[in-house]
Structures are given as C-alpha cells and as structure tokens.
Tab-separated table of C-alpha atoms in Angstrom:
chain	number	residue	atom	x	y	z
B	1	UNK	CA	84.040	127.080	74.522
B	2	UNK	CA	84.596	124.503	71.718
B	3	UNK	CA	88.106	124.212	70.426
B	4	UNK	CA	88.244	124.962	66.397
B	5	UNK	CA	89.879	122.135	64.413
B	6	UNK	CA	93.643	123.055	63.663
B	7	UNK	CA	93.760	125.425	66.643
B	8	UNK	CA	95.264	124.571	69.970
B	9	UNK	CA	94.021	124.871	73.464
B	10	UNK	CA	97.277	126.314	74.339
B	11	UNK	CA	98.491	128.182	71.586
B	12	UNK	CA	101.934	129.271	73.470
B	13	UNK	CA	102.798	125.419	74.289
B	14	UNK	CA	105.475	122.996	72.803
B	15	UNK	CA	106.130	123.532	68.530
B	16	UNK	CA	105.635	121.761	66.701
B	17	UNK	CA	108.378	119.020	65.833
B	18	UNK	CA	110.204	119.761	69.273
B	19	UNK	CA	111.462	117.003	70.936
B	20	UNK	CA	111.351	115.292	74.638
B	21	UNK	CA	114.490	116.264	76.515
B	22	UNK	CA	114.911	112.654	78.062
B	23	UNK	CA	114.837	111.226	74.550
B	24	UNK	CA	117.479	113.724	73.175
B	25	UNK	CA	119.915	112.475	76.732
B	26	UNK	CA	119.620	108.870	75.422
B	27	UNK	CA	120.018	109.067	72.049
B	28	UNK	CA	122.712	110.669	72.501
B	29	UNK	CA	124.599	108.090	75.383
B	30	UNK	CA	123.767	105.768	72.706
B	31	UNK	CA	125.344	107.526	70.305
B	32	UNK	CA	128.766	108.241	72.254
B	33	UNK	CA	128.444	104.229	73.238
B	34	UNK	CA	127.308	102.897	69.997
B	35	UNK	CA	130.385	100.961	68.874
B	36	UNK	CA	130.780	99.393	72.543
B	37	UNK	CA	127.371	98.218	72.613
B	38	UNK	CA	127.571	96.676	68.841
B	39	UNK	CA	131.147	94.852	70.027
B	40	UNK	CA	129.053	93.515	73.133
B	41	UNK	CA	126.208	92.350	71.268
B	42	UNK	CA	127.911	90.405	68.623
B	43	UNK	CA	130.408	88.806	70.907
B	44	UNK	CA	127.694	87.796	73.344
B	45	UNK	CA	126.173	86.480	69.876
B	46	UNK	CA	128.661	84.345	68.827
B	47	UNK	CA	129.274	83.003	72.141
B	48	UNK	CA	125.594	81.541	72.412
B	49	UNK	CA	123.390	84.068	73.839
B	50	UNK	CA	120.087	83.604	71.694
B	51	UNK	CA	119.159	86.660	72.846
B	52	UNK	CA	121.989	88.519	71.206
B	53	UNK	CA	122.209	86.436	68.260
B	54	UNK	CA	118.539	86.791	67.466
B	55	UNK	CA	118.980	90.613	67.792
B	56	UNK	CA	122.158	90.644	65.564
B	57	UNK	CA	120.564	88.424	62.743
B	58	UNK	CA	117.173	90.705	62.543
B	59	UNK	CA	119.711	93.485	61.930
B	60	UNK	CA	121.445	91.625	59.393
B	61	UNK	CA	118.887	89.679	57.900
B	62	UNK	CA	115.528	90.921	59.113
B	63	UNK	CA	112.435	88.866	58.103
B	64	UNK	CA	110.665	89.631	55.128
B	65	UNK	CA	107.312	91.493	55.747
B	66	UNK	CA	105.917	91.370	51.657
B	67	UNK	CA	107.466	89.082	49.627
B	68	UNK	CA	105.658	87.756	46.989
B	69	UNK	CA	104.192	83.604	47.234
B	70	UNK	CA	105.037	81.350	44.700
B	71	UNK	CA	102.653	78.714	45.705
B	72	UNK	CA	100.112	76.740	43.190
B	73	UNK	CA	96.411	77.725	43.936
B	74	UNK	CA	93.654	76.036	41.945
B	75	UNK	CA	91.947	78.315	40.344
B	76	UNK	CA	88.606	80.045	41.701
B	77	UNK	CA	85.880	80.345	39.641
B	78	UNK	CA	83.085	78.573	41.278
B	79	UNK	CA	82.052	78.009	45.075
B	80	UNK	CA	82.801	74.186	43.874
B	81	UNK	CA	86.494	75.329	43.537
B	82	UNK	CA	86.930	76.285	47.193
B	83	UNK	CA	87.672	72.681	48.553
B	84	UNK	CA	90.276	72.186	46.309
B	85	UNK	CA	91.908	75.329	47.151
B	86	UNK	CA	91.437	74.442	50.991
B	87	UNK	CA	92.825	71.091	50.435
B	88	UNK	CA	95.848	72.736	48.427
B	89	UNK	CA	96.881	75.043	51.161
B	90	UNK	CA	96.500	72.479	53.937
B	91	UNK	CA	98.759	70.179	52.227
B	92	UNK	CA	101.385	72.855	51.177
B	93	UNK	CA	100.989	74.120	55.224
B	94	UNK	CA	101.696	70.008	56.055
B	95	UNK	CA	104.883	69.493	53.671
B	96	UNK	CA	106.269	72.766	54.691
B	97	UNK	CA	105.939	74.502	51.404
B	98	UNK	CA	103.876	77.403	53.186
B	99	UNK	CA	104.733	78.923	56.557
B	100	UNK	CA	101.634	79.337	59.315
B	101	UNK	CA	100.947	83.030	58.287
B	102	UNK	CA	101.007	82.901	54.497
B	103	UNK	CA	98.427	79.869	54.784
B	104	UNK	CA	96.216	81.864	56.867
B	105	UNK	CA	96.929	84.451	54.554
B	106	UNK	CA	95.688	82.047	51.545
B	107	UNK	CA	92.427	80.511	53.609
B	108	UNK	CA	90.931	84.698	54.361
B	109	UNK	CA	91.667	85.220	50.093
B	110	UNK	CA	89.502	81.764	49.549
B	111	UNK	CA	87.115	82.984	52.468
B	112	UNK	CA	86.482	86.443	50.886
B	113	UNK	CA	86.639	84.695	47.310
B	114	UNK	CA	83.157	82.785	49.238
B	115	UNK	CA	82.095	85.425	50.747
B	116	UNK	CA	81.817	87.645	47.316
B	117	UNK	CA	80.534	84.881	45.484
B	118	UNK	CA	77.377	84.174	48.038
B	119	UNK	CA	76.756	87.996	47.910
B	120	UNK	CA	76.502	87.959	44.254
B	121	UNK	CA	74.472	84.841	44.135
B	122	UNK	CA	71.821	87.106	46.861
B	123	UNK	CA	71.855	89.760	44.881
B	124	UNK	CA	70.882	87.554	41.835
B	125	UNK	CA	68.144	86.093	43.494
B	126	UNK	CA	66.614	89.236	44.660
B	127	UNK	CA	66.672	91.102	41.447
B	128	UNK	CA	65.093	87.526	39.819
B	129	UNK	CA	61.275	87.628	39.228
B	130	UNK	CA	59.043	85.681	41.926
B	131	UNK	CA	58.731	82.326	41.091
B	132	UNK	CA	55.869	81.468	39.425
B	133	UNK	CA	52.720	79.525	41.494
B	134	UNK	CA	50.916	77.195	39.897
B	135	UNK	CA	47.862	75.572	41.133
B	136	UNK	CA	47.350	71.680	41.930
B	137	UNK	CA	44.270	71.607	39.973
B	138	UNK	CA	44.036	68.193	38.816
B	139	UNK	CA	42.201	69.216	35.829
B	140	UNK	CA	44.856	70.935	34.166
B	141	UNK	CA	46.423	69.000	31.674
B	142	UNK	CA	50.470	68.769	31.102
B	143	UNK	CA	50.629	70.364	28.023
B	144	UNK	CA	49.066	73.706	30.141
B	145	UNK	CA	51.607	72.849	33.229
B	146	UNK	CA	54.562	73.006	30.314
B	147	UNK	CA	53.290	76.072	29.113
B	148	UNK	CA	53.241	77.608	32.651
B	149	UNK	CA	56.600	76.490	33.419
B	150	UNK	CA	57.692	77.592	30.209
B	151	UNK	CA	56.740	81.388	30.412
C-alpha cells in the first residue's frame, strides 16, 4: 500500500511541532547556567584564548554575509571586455581591495556574463541563413562573384 502525500504512515505518532525531550533538558541547563557560561567565555576571551575570543567577537560583531561591493568593474558589453574585467579583479584581489570570496564572486558574474554572450552568439548563427557556395569556375567574371556575394 502506497502512502498518500500529506498522510502519515503512523497517523497516532509524534505532532506536529513537538519537541525532543533531550533537547528541552539542555536548553534548559543552559538556560539556568547562561550568565556563568557568558562570564567564562569572555574572561577566558580577554585573557587570550582565541577560541573564546573568536566566539565572543562573532556574537558581537558577526561577519557580514550580503553586504553590498563597492568595487570598480569595467563595464561588459562585449566578450572583448572580459580581460579587462579579469585583470581588474585580480589586481583589486592583489592590493587587498577585494577579499578571496567576493573575487570569486566577481570572476563566476564575468564567467556567466561569457557564458550568455557565446549562447547568444550560437543562437545567432543557427537562426542565420546557410552561407552561400559559390563555385570556382574560372570563367565567372568578378563583377558576377560581387553580385553573388552581394545577395
């Protein structure tokens, strides 16, 4: 028998929203021994303990995840563009103006930025008209080998 979507196997088993016993025991000892553990943490920090200090500053100050980058890109128009760009964000990567991720960050935008362009450029040259063959007849003249080329 095939369970229906939205029903349960077991329809008399946990509710929903219920939570683990063991997890309700420790958040609550941490809880009752909140203040001790903060006092223990910071004093450990400001003795030395990396550990402890890193752990108190990402509660202070934690990292930001999205902020936005003020960094000069050249602009992308053309696939001739790209160097320029990759050359930009190596050398703002090399005088610290970028950190590691945000110019990894910057080289997948100019990679997709590539990557759309050579799709458009297939798509161009599939929906273009077969070139046009002309023959290596010698007695042609180039006036008629204009006018081919021409049409």
């Amino acid at each position: 028998m095939r369970f229906q979507p939205g029903h349960s196997g077991n329809p008399a088993g946990r509710p929903r929203g219920s939570r683990n016993r063991r997890t309700i025991i420790v958040e609550k000892l941490l809880d009752d021994s909140a203040g001790d553990l903060t006092s223990v943490a910071i004093s450990r920090a400001t003795a030395g303990d990396p550990a402890a200090l890193r752990a108190c500053m990402d509660r202070v100050a934690p990292r930001p995840r999205h902020r936005l980058l003020d960094f000069p890109l050249p602009e992308l128009v053309t696939l001739a563009d790209t160097p320029g760009a990759i050359n930009a964000i190596a050398q703002g990567l090399a005088h610290g103006e970028l950190h590691l991720e945000e110019a990894a960050a910057l080289m997948r935008t100019v990679r997709e930025f590539m990557l759309a362009l050579a799709a458009v450029e297939r798509d161009r040259r599939a929906a273009a008209p077969p070139a046009l063959v002309i023959d290596n007849d010698a007695s042609g003249s180039l006036a008629d080998f204009l006018a081919a080329r021409t049409r």
